[in-house]
Amino acid sequence: MRRKTVVRTGLSALLLVGTWATAGLAPASAAAPDSASASASASTSMSASATKAAASEGLLTAMQKEFGLTKTQAEARLAAEKTATAIDTKAQRAAGASYGGSWFSAADNTLTVALTDEDKAAAVRATGATVKLVKHSEKALDATMKRIDALSAPSGVSSWRVDAETNRVVVDVLASKSDTKAVAAFVAKARKTGPVTVAETTHAPSTTAAGTVGGDPYYTGNVRCSIGFSVHGGFVTAGHCGPRGQSVRGWDNSAIGNFQGSSFPGNDYAWVNVANGWWTVPVVLGWGTIPDQLVRGSNEAPTGSSICRSGSTTHWRCGNVLAKNVTVNYSQGAVHQMVQTSACAEGGDSGGSFISGDQAQGVTSGASGNCTSGGQSFYQPVNEILSTYGLTLHTA
């Protein structure tokens, strides 16, 4: 009886870990900060004097290391980012159809909102945001993305994304293949779809599932991935980790459940039901480096915000949100509407959690580069997954 109790407790701990640590990424330093890590002032001021976020010491230490901040600066940044997230929602409503995107600047803790209509500027500024007048609305840029998504991309094209700051769609091509006929032809077609610019990149993105190596993973066949976030009845993760109906095993090789829904490519998300003595908990694993983080919601963080991810290979890693509405061209096919970050990830981290403060952001899809020489990662927004499958995030 004692043995059974121990096993069930271990399963519970794994689920928490899995939810953030298994998806096939490298084991980072555990889940997110502790439950209060992002509580900040609700006022519209985003100055350094804003109410400090009640963050765990582990999270603050990680931010100091990743971003070169002092403890006070890290606390102020968390508070400013939480305020910016709240302002962004109000600013989008005030901007209406003239909204052209937004981004957070850590340099001065400001949220900038792009507008196509100067008459809306006063209303948007009243929310606490800075305004930049632009030519193209977010709707127009998204339409350009859809037209490019309809094209067939060669392997030399890494990804394409909406860049609110430049008010254009950026097509990333591999420097080693930028002068090939296939890439040149794709770029020529892309330029005809709307406001497009081209940038070069060094690494090709790839999904981040891994072979069985142990740790705190979940397994599908001989593949290891990481759990993203607990939902009522199961957890969400990456679609490339397994097809619908695929059975899922835990760290002790016991059955957890099955993939109830899965989409890849096109999308990269899935959800797995939890049974056989497993249960869900609203926590992102801290991997012993920082306290485990309670999940309190899924408010979307603006571009420019700091963000951290937890996975079963690289554990806890942090970076910034670089771009939204990104299409990533994997070898298996393109995946749309993802978010690009400067946090690194590696094989085995797939499906793991991305979190900003105490707000769930998405599940890890893939990465370019690595955590030794540096790299970037991509995640599928969690709110899209919840909406697609009619799931409810398990929150504290």
mmCIF file of C-alpha atoms in Angstrom:
data_model
loop_
_atom_site.group_PDB
_atom_site.id
_atom_site.type_symbol
_atom_site.label_atom_id
_atom_site.label_comp_id
_atom_site.label_asym_id
_atom_site.label_seq_id
_atom_site.Cartn_x
_atom_site.Cartn_y
_atom_site.Cartn_z
ATOM 1 C CA MET A 1 0.000 0.000 0.000
ATOM 2 C CA ARG A 2 2.857 2.339 0.842
ATOM 3 C CA ARG A 3 4.496 1.494 -2.465
ATOM 4 C CA LYS A 4 1.337 2.379 -4.369
ATOM 5 C CA THR A 5 1.065 5.693 -2.550
ATOM 6 C CA VAL A 6 4.633 6.554 -3.439
ATOM 7 C CA VAL A 7 4.086 5.676 -7.077
ATOM 8 C CA ARG A 8 0.938 7.807 -7.324
ATOM 9 C CA THR A 9 2.720 10.741 -5.739
ATOM 10 C CA GLY A 10 5.521 10.353 -8.215
ATOM 11 C CA LEU A 11 3.035 10.319 -11.048
ATOM 12 C CA SER A 12 1.501 13.511 -9.774
ATOM 13 C CA ALA A 13 4.883 15.161 -9.590
ATOM 14 C CA LEU A 14 5.689 13.948 -13.094
ATOM 15 C CA LEU A 15 2.467 15.311 -14.480
ATOM 16 C CA LEU A 16 3.398 18.684 -13.152
ATOM 17 C CA VAL A 17 6.860 18.259 -14.490
ATOM 18 C CA GLY A 18 5.613 16.786 -17.683
ATOM 19 C CA THR A 19 3.189 19.554 -18.181
ATOM 20 C CA TRP A 20 6.076 21.865 -18.460
ATOM 21 C CA ALA A 21 9.089 19.707 -18.800
ATOM 22 C CA THR A 22 8.450 16.827 -21.080
ATOM 23 C CA ALA A 23 7.541 18.040 -24.505
ATOM 24 C CA GLY A 24 10.769 17.060 -26.131
ATOM 25 C CA LEU A 25 12.896 20.061 -25.262
ATOM 26 C CA ALA A 26 16.085 20.062 -23.400
ATOM 27 C CA PRO A 27 15.656 19.988 -19.645
ATOM 28 C CA ALA A 28 15.854 23.592 -18.702
ATOM 29 C CA SER A 29 15.640 24.907 -15.259
ATOM 30 C CA ALA A 30 12.158 23.764 -14.445
ATOM 31 C CA ALA A 31 8.908 25.440 -14.752
ATOM 32 C CA ALA A 32 8.000 28.950 -14.158
ATOM 33 C CA PRO A 33 8.508 31.321 -11.310
ATOM 34 C CA ASP A 34 6.439 30.911 -8.238
ATOM 35 C CA SER A 35 2.758 31.613 -8.306
ATOM 36 C CA ALA A 36 3.032 35.282 -7.564
ATOM 37 C CA SER A 37 5.891 35.923 -9.919
ATOM 38 C CA ALA A 38 4.092 38.388 -12.112
ATOM 39 C CA SER A 39 1.724 40.242 -9.830
ATOM 40 C CA ALA A 40 2.166 43.897 -10.620
ATOM 41 C CA SER A 41 0.399 47.209 -10.442
ATOM 42 C CA ALA A 42 -2.851 47.450 -12.365
ATOM 43 C CA SER A 43 -2.257 51.103 -13.108
ATOM 44 C CA THR A 44 -1.401 52.262 -16.600
ATOM 45 C CA SER A 45 1.988 53.591 -15.576
ATOM 46 C CA MET A 46 4.871 51.402 -16.727
ATOM 47 C CA SER A 47 7.697 53.325 -15.103
ATOM 48 C CA ALA A 48 10.370 51.654 -13.033
ATOM 49 C CA SER A 49 8.597 52.938 -9.948
ATOM 50 C CA ALA A 50 5.518 50.832 -10.660
ATOM 51 C CA THR A 51 4.501 48.326 -8.002
ATOM 52 C CA LYS A 52 7.051 45.515 -7.939
ATOM 53 C CA ALA A 53 5.982 42.065 -9.018
ATOM 54 C CA ALA A 54 6.062 39.500 -6.250
ATOM 55 C CA ALA A 55 8.461 37.109 -7.916
ATOM 56 C CA SER A 56 10.372 34.146 -6.561
ATOM 57 C CA GLU A 57 14.045 34.589 -5.836
ATOM 58 C CA GLY A 58 14.799 31.870 -8.389
ATOM 59 C CA LEU A 59 12.991 33.693 -11.175
ATOM 60 C CA LEU A 60 14.638 36.990 -10.304
ATOM 61 C CA THR A 61 18.041 35.300 -10.297
ATOM 62 C CA ALA A 62 17.329 33.747 -13.700
ATOM 63 C CA MET A 63 16.312 37.106 -15.145
ATOM 64 C CA GLN A 64 19.427 38.766 -13.747
ATOM 65 C CA LYS A 65 21.557 36.100 -15.418
ATOM 66 C CA GLU A 66 19.714 36.046 -18.762
ATOM 67 C CA PHE A 67 19.212 39.803 -19.160
ATOM 68 C CA GLY A 68 22.029 41.338 -17.098
ATOM 69 C CA LEU A 69 19.611 43.032 -14.695
ATOM 70 C CA THR A 70 19.810 43.898 -11.029
ATOM 71 C CA LYS A 71 17.168 42.415 -8.744
ATOM 72 C CA THR A 72 15.355 45.749 -8.590
ATOM 73 C CA GLN A 73 15.399 46.051 -12.371
ATOM 74 C CA ALA A 74 14.046 42.513 -12.765
ATOM 75 C CA GLU A 75 11.182 43.251 -10.363
ATOM 76 C CA ALA A 76 10.384 46.492 -12.178
ATOM 77 C CA ARG A 77 10.425 44.741 -15.552
ATOM 78 C CA LEU A 78 7.993 42.066 -14.439
ATOM 79 C CA ALA A 79 5.656 44.739 -13.108
ATOM 80 C CA ALA A 80 5.930 46.788 -16.298
ATOM 81 C CA GLU A 81 5.280 43.771 -18.514
ATOM 82 C CA LYS A 82 2.161 42.817 -16.602
ATOM 83 C CA THR A 83 0.883 46.367 -16.904
ATOM 84 C CA ALA A 84 1.742 46.429 -20.614
ATOM 85 C CA THR A 85 -0.280 43.269 -21.171
ATOM 86 C CA ALA A 86 -3.325 44.896 -19.578
ATOM 87 C CA ILE A 87 -2.831 48.112 -21.553
ATOM 88 C CA ASP A 88 -2.468 46.203 -24.826
ATOM 89 C CA THR A 89 -5.970 44.764 -24.500
ATOM 90 C CA LYS A 90 -7.469 48.224 -23.919
ATOM 91 C CA ALA A 91 -5.380 49.810 -26.670
ATOM 92 C CA GLN A 92 -6.539 47.276 -29.254
ATOM 93 C CA ARG A 93 -10.159 48.078 -28.442
ATOM 94 C CA ALA A 94 -9.475 51.804 -28.701
ATOM 95 C CA ALA A 95 -7.623 51.431 -32.009
ATOM 96 C CA GLY A 96 -10.269 49.317 -33.685
ATOM 97 C CA ALA A 97 -9.620 48.599 -37.358
ATOM 98 C CA SER A 98 -6.637 50.970 -37.382
ATOM 99 C CA TYR A 99 -4.627 48.702 -35.041
ATOM 100 C CA GLY A 100 -1.299 47.812 -36.617
ATOM 101 C CA GLY A 101 0.252 45.681 -33.867
ATOM 102 C CA SER A 102 2.128 46.476 -30.668
ATOM 103 C CA TRP A 103 5.430 45.830 -28.910
ATOM 104 C CA PHE A 104 6.965 46.245 -25.476
ATOM 105 C CA SER A 105 10.339 47.927 -25.006
ATOM 106 C CA ALA A 106 12.369 46.801 -22.005
ATOM 107 C CA ALA A 107 14.663 49.803 -22.481
ATOM 108 C CA ASP A 108 12.054 52.244 -21.205
ATOM 109 C CA ASN A 109 9.220 49.915 -20.116
ATOM 110 C CA THR A 110 6.814 51.264 -22.712
ATOM 111 C CA LEU A 111 4.188 49.639 -24.893
ATOM 112 C CA THR A 112 4.010 51.070 -28.417
ATOM 113 C CA VAL A 113 0.880 50.645 -30.511
ATOM 114 C CA ALA A 114 0.977 51.057 -34.296
ATOM 115 C CA LEU A 115 -1.972 52.944 -35.800
ATOM 116 C CA THR A 116 -3.082 53.684 -39.343
ATOM 117 C CA ASP A 117 -5.578 56.369 -38.268
ATOM 118 C CA GLU A 118 -4.254 59.451 -36.496
ATOM 119 C CA ASP A 119 -7.762 60.242 -35.228
ATOM 120 C CA LYS A 120 -7.501 57.182 -32.940
ATOM 121 C CA ALA A 121 -4.192 58.291 -31.407
ATOM 122 C CA ALA A 122 -5.630 60.245 -28.474
ATOM 123 C CA ALA A 123 -7.858 57.372 -27.387
ATOM 124 C CA VAL A 124 -4.976 54.899 -27.584
ATOM 125 C CA ARG A 125 -2.613 57.171 -25.672
ATOM 126 C CA ALA A 126 -5.265 57.476 -22.975
ATOM 127 C CA THR A 127 -4.811 53.759 -22.248
ATOM 128 C CA GLY A 128 -1.170 54.386 -21.334
ATOM 129 C CA ALA A 129 0.403 53.303 -24.634
ATOM 130 C CA THR A 130 2.775 55.164 -26.935
ATOM 131 C CA VAL A 131 1.558 55.598 -30.520
ATOM 132 C CA LYS A 132 3.373 55.147 -33.847
ATOM 133 C CA LEU A 133 1.551 55.979 -37.083
ATOM 134 C CA VAL A 134 2.010 53.374 -39.833
ATOM 135 C CA LYS A 135 0.678 52.600 -43.301
ATOM 136 C CA HIS A 136 -0.563 49.041 -42.882
ATOM 137 C CA SER A 137 -3.071 47.698 -40.333
ATOM 138 C CA GLU A 138 -2.580 44.372 -38.587
ATOM 139 C CA LYS A 139 -5.486 43.057 -40.643
ATOM 140 C CA ALA A 140 -3.665 43.993 -43.858
ATOM 141 C CA LEU A 141 -0.426 42.386 -42.673
ATOM 142 C CA ASP A 142 -2.295 39.244 -41.632
ATOM 143 C CA ALA A 143 -3.854 39.103 -45.092
ATOM 144 C CA THR A 144 -0.366 39.239 -46.607
ATOM 145 C CA MET A 145 0.662 36.374 -44.338
ATOM 146 C CA LYS A 146 -2.254 34.278 -45.569
ATOM 147 C CA ARG A 147 -1.318 34.906 -49.194
ATOM 148 C CA ILE A 148 2.258 33.814 -48.507
ATOM 149 C CA ASP A 149 0.974 30.810 -46.548
ATOM 150 C CA ALA A 150 -0.760 29.683 -49.746
ATOM 151 C CA LEU A 151 2.602 29.503 -51.549
ATOM 152 C CA SER A 152 4.804 26.406 -51.565
ATOM 153 C CA ALA A 153 8.041 27.251 -49.779
ATOM 154 C CA PRO A 154 11.387 25.608 -50.611
ATOM 155 C CA SER A 155 13.679 24.344 -47.847
ATOM 156 C CA GLY A 156 15.822 27.462 -48.166
ATOM 157 C CA VAL A 157 13.002 29.564 -46.692
ATOM 158 C CA SER A 158 13.095 29.362 -42.902
ATOM 159 C CA SER A 159 9.950 31.238 -41.874
ATOM 160 C CA TRP A 160 7.868 34.352 -42.413
ATOM 161 C CA ARG A 161 6.244 36.597 -39.854
ATOM 162 C CA VAL A 162 4.432 39.847 -39.173
ATOM 163 C CA ASP A 163 6.833 42.461 -37.779
ATOM 164 C CA ALA A 164 4.784 45.205 -36.133
ATOM 165 C CA GLU A 165 7.771 47.508 -35.608
ATOM 166 C CA THR A 166 8.691 47.664 -39.301
ATOM 167 C CA ASN A 167 5.026 47.354 -40.335
ATOM 168 C CA ARG A 168 5.909 44.635 -42.820
ATOM 169 C CA VAL A 169 5.939 40.877 -43.266
ATOM 170 C CA VAL A 170 9.490 39.563 -42.958
ATOM 171 C CA VAL A 171 10.532 36.477 -44.937
ATOM 172 C CA ASP A 172 13.547 34.722 -43.401
ATOM 173 C CA VAL A 173 15.771 32.790 -45.804
ATOM 174 C CA LEU A 174 18.808 30.643 -45.061
ATOM 175 C CA ALA A 175 21.970 32.554 -45.934
ATOM 176 C CA SER A 176 23.467 29.413 -47.468
ATOM 177 C CA LYS A 177 20.547 29.086 -49.898
ATOM 178 C CA SER A 178 19.529 32.708 -50.404
ATOM 179 C CA ASP A 179 20.870 32.841 -53.967
ATOM 180 C CA THR A 180 19.227 29.643 -55.187
ATOM 181 C CA LYS A 181 16.600 29.791 -57.922
ATOM 182 C CA ALA A 182 13.951 28.220 -55.688
ATOM 183 C CA VAL A 183 14.381 30.797 -52.938
ATOM 184 C CA ALA A 184 14.567 33.688 -55.409
ATOM 185 C CA ALA A 185 11.333 32.534 -57.042
ATOM 186 C CA PHE A 186 9.539 32.238 -53.693
ATOM 187 C CA VAL A 187 10.720 35.678 -52.587
ATOM 188 C CA ALA A 188 9.569 37.209 -55.868
ATOM 189 C CA LYS A 189 6.096 35.741 -55.396
ATOM 190 C CA ALA A 190 6.019 36.791 -51.742
ATOM 191 C CA ARG A 191 6.840 40.395 -52.592
ATOM 192 C CA LYS A 192 3.739 40.550 -54.798
ATOM 193 C CA THR A 193 1.447 39.628 -51.884
ATOM 194 C CA GLY A 194 1.898 42.880 -49.963
ATOM 195 C CA PRO A 195 4.431 44.786 -47.822
ATOM 196 C CA VAL A 196 7.265 42.239 -47.625
ATOM 197 C CA THR A 197 10.937 42.450 -46.706
ATOM 198 C CA VAL A 198 13.582 39.700 -46.660
ATOM 199 C CA ALA A 199 16.093 38.820 -43.941
ATOM 200 C CA GLU A 200 18.792 36.156 -43.773
ATOM 201 C CA THR A 201 19.206 33.600 -41.005
ATOM 202 C CA THR A 202 21.855 30.985 -40.282
ATOM 203 C CA HIS A 203 19.943 28.029 -38.852
ATOM 204 C CA ALA A 204 17.000 26.095 -40.255
ATOM 205 C CA PRO A 205 14.209 25.430 -37.750
ATOM 206 C CA SER A 206 13.343 21.882 -36.784
ATOM 207 C CA THR A 207 10.898 20.268 -34.401
ATOM 208 C CA THR A 208 12.290 19.285 -31.025
ATOM 209 C CA ALA A 209 11.090 15.805 -30.212
ATOM 210 C CA ALA A 210 13.790 13.395 -29.082
ATOM 211 C CA GLY A 211 14.530 9.693 -28.685
ATOM 212 C CA THR A 212 13.916 8.065 -25.327
ATOM 213 C CA VAL A 213 16.560 9.231 -22.889
ATOM 214 C CA GLY A 214 14.873 9.121 -19.489
ATOM 215 C CA GLY A 215 14.316 11.960 -17.023
ATOM 216 C CA ASP A 216 10.840 13.319 -16.471
ATOM 217 C CA PRO A 217 9.264 12.878 -19.891
ATOM 218 C CA TYR A 218 6.231 11.448 -21.494
ATOM 219 C CA TYR A 219 6.729 8.932 -24.245
ATOM 220 C CA THR A 220 4.939 8.143 -27.488
ATOM 221 C CA GLY A 221 6.515 5.043 -29.003
ATOM 222 C CA ASN A 222 10.253 5.766 -28.940
ATOM 223 C CA VAL A 223 9.804 9.549 -28.857
ATOM 224 C CA ARG A 224 10.133 11.736 -25.776
ATOM 225 C CA CYS A 225 8.272 15.027 -25.471
ATOM 226 C CA SER A 226 7.269 17.458 -22.726
ATOM 227 C CA ILE A 227 3.906 18.330 -21.232
ATOM 228 C CA GLY A 228 2.764 21.873 -21.851
ATOM 229 C CA PHE A 229 -0.059 22.943 -19.509
ATOM 230 C CA SER A 230 -2.683 21.136 -17.496
ATOM 231 C CA VAL A 231 -6.262 21.500 -18.684
ATOM 232 C CA HIS A 232 -9.346 20.038 -17.084
ATOM 233 C CA GLY A 233 -9.197 16.397 -18.143
ATOM 234 C CA GLY A 234 -5.650 16.308 -19.476
ATOM 235 C CA PHE A 235 -2.790 18.405 -20.820
ATOM 236 C CA VAL A 236 -1.842 20.256 -24.002
ATOM 237 C CA THR A 237 1.363 19.661 -25.913
ATOM 238 C CA ALA A 238 2.847 19.699 -29.434
ATOM 239 C CA GLY A 239 1.045 17.985 -32.302
ATOM 240 C CA HIS A 240 4.197 16.580 -33.883
ATOM 241 C CA CYS A 241 4.733 14.459 -30.760
ATOM 242 C CA GLY A 242 1.964 12.068 -31.751
ATOM 243 C CA PRO A 243 -1.192 11.553 -33.872
ATOM 244 C CA ARG A 244 -4.721 11.274 -32.535
ATOM 245 C CA GLY A 245 -5.175 7.939 -30.754
ATOM 246 C CA GLN A 246 -1.465 7.576 -29.957
ATOM 247 C CA SER A 247 -0.939 6.158 -26.457
ATOM 248 C CA VAL A 248 1.140 8.108 -23.971
ATOM 249 C CA ARG A 249 3.359 6.707 -21.205
ATOM 250 C CA GLY A 250 4.896 8.427 -18.219
ATOM 251 C CA TRP A 251 8.364 8.448 -16.688
ATOM 252 C CA ASP A 252 7.753 5.036 -15.098
ATOM 253 C CA ASN A 253 6.402 3.586 -18.356
ATOM 254 C CA SER A 254 2.855 3.491 -16.958
ATOM 255 C CA ALA A 255 -0.055 4.570 -19.156
ATOM 256 C CA ILE A 256 -1.217 8.185 -18.876
ATOM 257 C CA GLY A 257 -3.811 8.412 -21.660
ATOM 258 C CA ASN A 258 -4.079 9.002 -25.400
ATOM 259 C CA PHE A 259 -3.869 11.879 -27.843
ATOM 260 C CA GLN A 260 -7.483 13.057 -28.109
ATOM 261 C CA GLY A 261 -6.696 15.577 -30.823
ATOM 262 C CA SER A 262 -3.557 16.413 -32.779
ATOM 263 C CA SER A 263 -2.679 18.735 -35.669
ATOM 264 C CA PHE A 264 0.657 18.929 -37.519
ATOM 265 C CA PRO A 265 1.786 20.451 -39.818
ATOM 266 C CA GLY A 266 -0.354 23.529 -40.485
ATOM 267 C CA ASN A 267 -0.639 23.742 -36.716
ATOM 268 C CA ASP A 268 1.483 22.145 -34.011
ATOM 269 C CA TYR A 269 -0.774 21.400 -31.085
ATOM 270 C CA ALA A 270 -2.461 18.464 -29.397
ATOM 271 C CA TRP A 271 -4.082 17.414 -26.176
ATOM 272 C CA VAL A 272 -3.853 14.220 -24.164
ATOM 273 C CA ASN A 273 -6.428 12.919 -21.699
ATOM 274 C CA VAL A 274 -5.261 11.935 -18.222
ATOM 275 C CA ALA A 275 -6.389 8.655 -16.630
ATOM 276 C CA ASN A 276 -4.899 5.555 -14.986
ATOM 277 C CA GLY A 277 -4.233 7.243 -11.645
ATOM 278 C CA TRP A 278 -2.754 10.455 -13.075
ATOM 279 C CA TRP A 279 -4.206 13.873 -12.394
ATOM 280 C CA THR A 280 -3.609 17.473 -13.382
ATOM 281 C CA VAL A 281 -2.128 20.373 -11.433
ATOM 282 C CA PRO A 282 -1.813 24.051 -12.501
ATOM 283 C CA VAL A 283 1.955 24.180 -12.162
ATOM 284 C CA VAL A 284 5.022 24.678 -14.356
ATOM 285 C CA LEU A 285 8.029 22.722 -13.137
ATOM 286 C CA GLY A 286 10.970 24.616 -11.654
ATOM 287 C CA TRP A 287 13.400 21.709 -11.984
ATOM 288 C CA GLY A 288 14.882 22.481 -8.566
ATOM 289 C CA THR A 289 16.423 25.678 -9.893
ATOM 290 C CA ILE A 290 13.491 27.948 -9.058
ATOM 291 C CA PRO A 291 10.233 27.246 -7.199
ATOM 292 C CA ASP A 292 7.510 25.672 -9.299
ATOM 293 C CA GLN A 293 5.194 28.280 -10.859
ATOM 294 C CA LEU A 294 1.452 28.303 -10.360
ATOM 295 C CA VAL A 295 -0.495 29.087 -13.534
ATOM 296 C CA ARG A 296 -3.158 31.751 -13.004
ATOM 297 C CA GLY A 297 -4.336 32.518 -16.532
ATOM 298 C CA SER A 298 -3.391 32.876 -20.186
ATOM 299 C CA ASN A 299 -3.310 36.603 -20.946
ATOM 300 C CA GLU A 300 -1.166 37.122 -24.050
ATOM 301 C CA ALA A 301 2.138 38.940 -23.483
ATOM 302 C CA PRO A 302 3.107 41.690 -25.977
ATOM 303 C CA THR A 303 6.014 41.402 -28.371
ATOM 304 C CA GLY A 304 9.193 42.448 -26.559
ATOM 305 C CA SER A 305 8.176 40.918 -23.232
ATOM 306 C CA SER A 306 10.426 38.534 -21.365
ATOM 307 C CA ILE A 307 9.285 34.930 -21.464
ATOM 308 C CA CYS A 308 10.527 31.632 -20.057
ATOM 309 C CA ARG A 309 10.050 28.034 -21.057
ATOM 310 C CA SER A 310 10.310 24.709 -19.290
ATOM 311 C CA GLY A 311 11.197 21.420 -20.958
ATOM 312 C CA SER A 312 12.540 17.979 -20.224
ATOM 313 C CA THR A 313 15.925 18.492 -21.909
ATOM 314 C CA THR A 314 17.083 22.060 -21.280
ATOM 315 C CA HIS A 315 14.797 22.679 -18.302
ATOM 316 C CA TRP A 316 14.302 26.407 -17.613
ATOM 317 C CA ARG A 317 15.323 28.940 -20.261
ATOM 318 C CA CYS A 318 14.342 32.575 -20.742
ATOM 319 C CA GLY A 319 14.344 35.125 -23.539
ATOM 320 C CA ASN A 320 12.143 37.734 -25.213
ATOM 321 C CA VAL A 321 9.099 37.522 -27.466
ATOM 322 C CA LEU A 322 10.534 38.464 -30.876
ATOM 323 C CA ALA A 323 7.547 38.182 -33.226
ATOM 324 C CA LYS A 324 3.994 36.935 -33.498
ATOM 325 C CA ASN A 325 2.043 35.457 -36.405
ATOM 326 C CA VAL A 326 5.111 33.585 -37.609
ATOM 327 C CA THR A 327 4.955 30.826 -40.203
ATOM 328 C CA VAL A 328 7.761 28.300 -39.687
ATOM 329 C CA ASN A 329 8.752 26.132 -42.637
ATOM 330 C CA TYR A 330 9.743 22.763 -41.131
ATOM 331 C CA SER A 331 10.862 19.888 -43.321
ATOM 332 C CA GLN A 332 7.492 18.216 -42.581
ATOM 333 C CA GLY A 333 5.564 21.303 -43.732
ATOM 334 C CA ALA A 334 4.748 24.849 -42.684
ATOM 335 C CA VAL A 335 3.162 25.700 -39.318
ATOM 336 C CA HIS A 336 1.271 28.981 -39.062
ATOM 337 C CA GLN A 337 0.467 31.627 -36.428
ATOM 338 C CA MET A 338 3.311 30.785 -34.087
ATOM 339 C CA VAL A 339 5.357 33.032 -31.799
ATOM 340 C CA GLN A 340 9.134 33.406 -32.097
ATOM 341 C CA THR A 341 11.343 33.912 -29.024
ATOM 342 C CA SER A 342 15.019 34.289 -28.195
ATOM 343 C CA ALA A 343 14.856 31.467 -25.616
ATOM 344 C CA CYS A 344 16.828 28.413 -26.704
ATOM 345 C CA ALA A 345 15.440 24.873 -26.864
ATOM 346 C CA GLU A 346 16.661 21.435 -27.878
ATOM 347 C CA GLY A 347 15.434 17.962 -28.777
ATOM 348 C CA GLY A 348 13.025 16.564 -26.181
ATOM 349 C CA ASP A 349 11.662 20.001 -25.169
ATOM 350 C CA SER A 350 8.788 19.823 -27.684
ATOM 351 C CA GLY A 351 5.368 20.461 -26.211
ATOM 352 C CA GLY A 352 6.798 22.101 -23.087
ATOM 353 C CA SER A 353 5.422 25.268 -21.554
ATOM 354 C CA PHE A 354 6.101 28.900 -22.371
ATOM 355 C CA ILE A 355 5.047 31.199 -19.549
ATOM 356 C CA SER A 356 5.237 34.935 -18.857
ATOM 357 C CA GLY A 357 4.995 35.672 -15.144
ATOM 358 C CA ASP A 358 2.085 33.477 -14.071
ATOM 359 C CA GLN A 359 0.326 33.564 -17.451
ATOM 360 C CA ALA A 360 0.467 30.564 -19.807
ATOM 361 C CA GLN A 361 1.587 31.561 -23.312
ATOM 362 C CA GLY A 362 2.024 28.439 -25.435
ATOM 363 C CA VAL A 363 3.604 25.050 -26.084
ATOM 364 C CA THR A 364 7.035 24.578 -27.616
ATOM 365 C CA SER A 365 7.015 23.587 -31.267
ATOM 366 C CA GLY A 366 10.593 23.830 -32.522
ATOM 367 C CA ALA A 367 13.843 25.735 -32.498
ATOM 368 C CA SER A 368 16.862 26.801 -34.486
ATOM 369 C CA GLY A 369 20.363 26.699 -33.011
ATOM 370 C CA ASN A 370 20.847 25.243 -29.526
ATOM 371 C CA CYS A 371 21.462 26.180 -25.901
ATOM 372 C CA THR A 372 25.246 25.968 -26.195
ATOM 373 C CA SER A 373 25.995 28.305 -29.077
ATOM 374 C CA GLY A 374 22.683 30.152 -28.897
ATOM 375 C CA GLY A 375 19.357 29.764 -30.614
ATOM 376 C CA GLN A 376 15.722 30.747 -30.926
ATOM 377 C CA SER A 377 12.474 28.877 -30.424
ATOM 378 C CA PHE A 378 8.862 28.886 -31.590
ATOM 379 C CA TYR A 379 5.662 28.151 -29.716
ATOM 380 C CA GLN A 380 2.016 27.605 -30.578
ATOM 381 C CA PRO A 381 -0.183 30.017 -28.570
ATOM 382 C CA VAL A 382 -2.081 28.210 -25.836
ATOM 383 C CA ASN A 383 -5.309 30.173 -26.259
ATOM 384 C CA GLU A 384 -5.650 28.858 -29.816
ATOM 385 C CA ILE A 385 -5.298 25.303 -28.545
ATOM 386 C CA LEU A 386 -7.884 25.824 -25.815
ATOM 387 C CA SER A 387 -10.329 27.351 -28.308
ATOM 388 C CA THR A 388 -9.800 24.672 -30.946
ATOM 389 C CA TYR A 389 -10.512 21.755 -28.628
ATOM 390 C CA GLY A 390 -12.936 23.503 -26.236
ATOM 391 C CA LEU A 391 -10.584 22.985 -23.297
ATOM 392 C CA THR A 392 -10.323 24.924 -20.039
ATOM 393 C CA LEU A 393 -6.914 25.778 -18.644
ATOM 394 C CA HIS A 394 -6.360 24.416 -15.136
ATOM 395 C CA THR A 395 -5.498 27.508 -13.066
ATOM 396 C CA ALA A 396 -4.631 28.136 -9.447
#
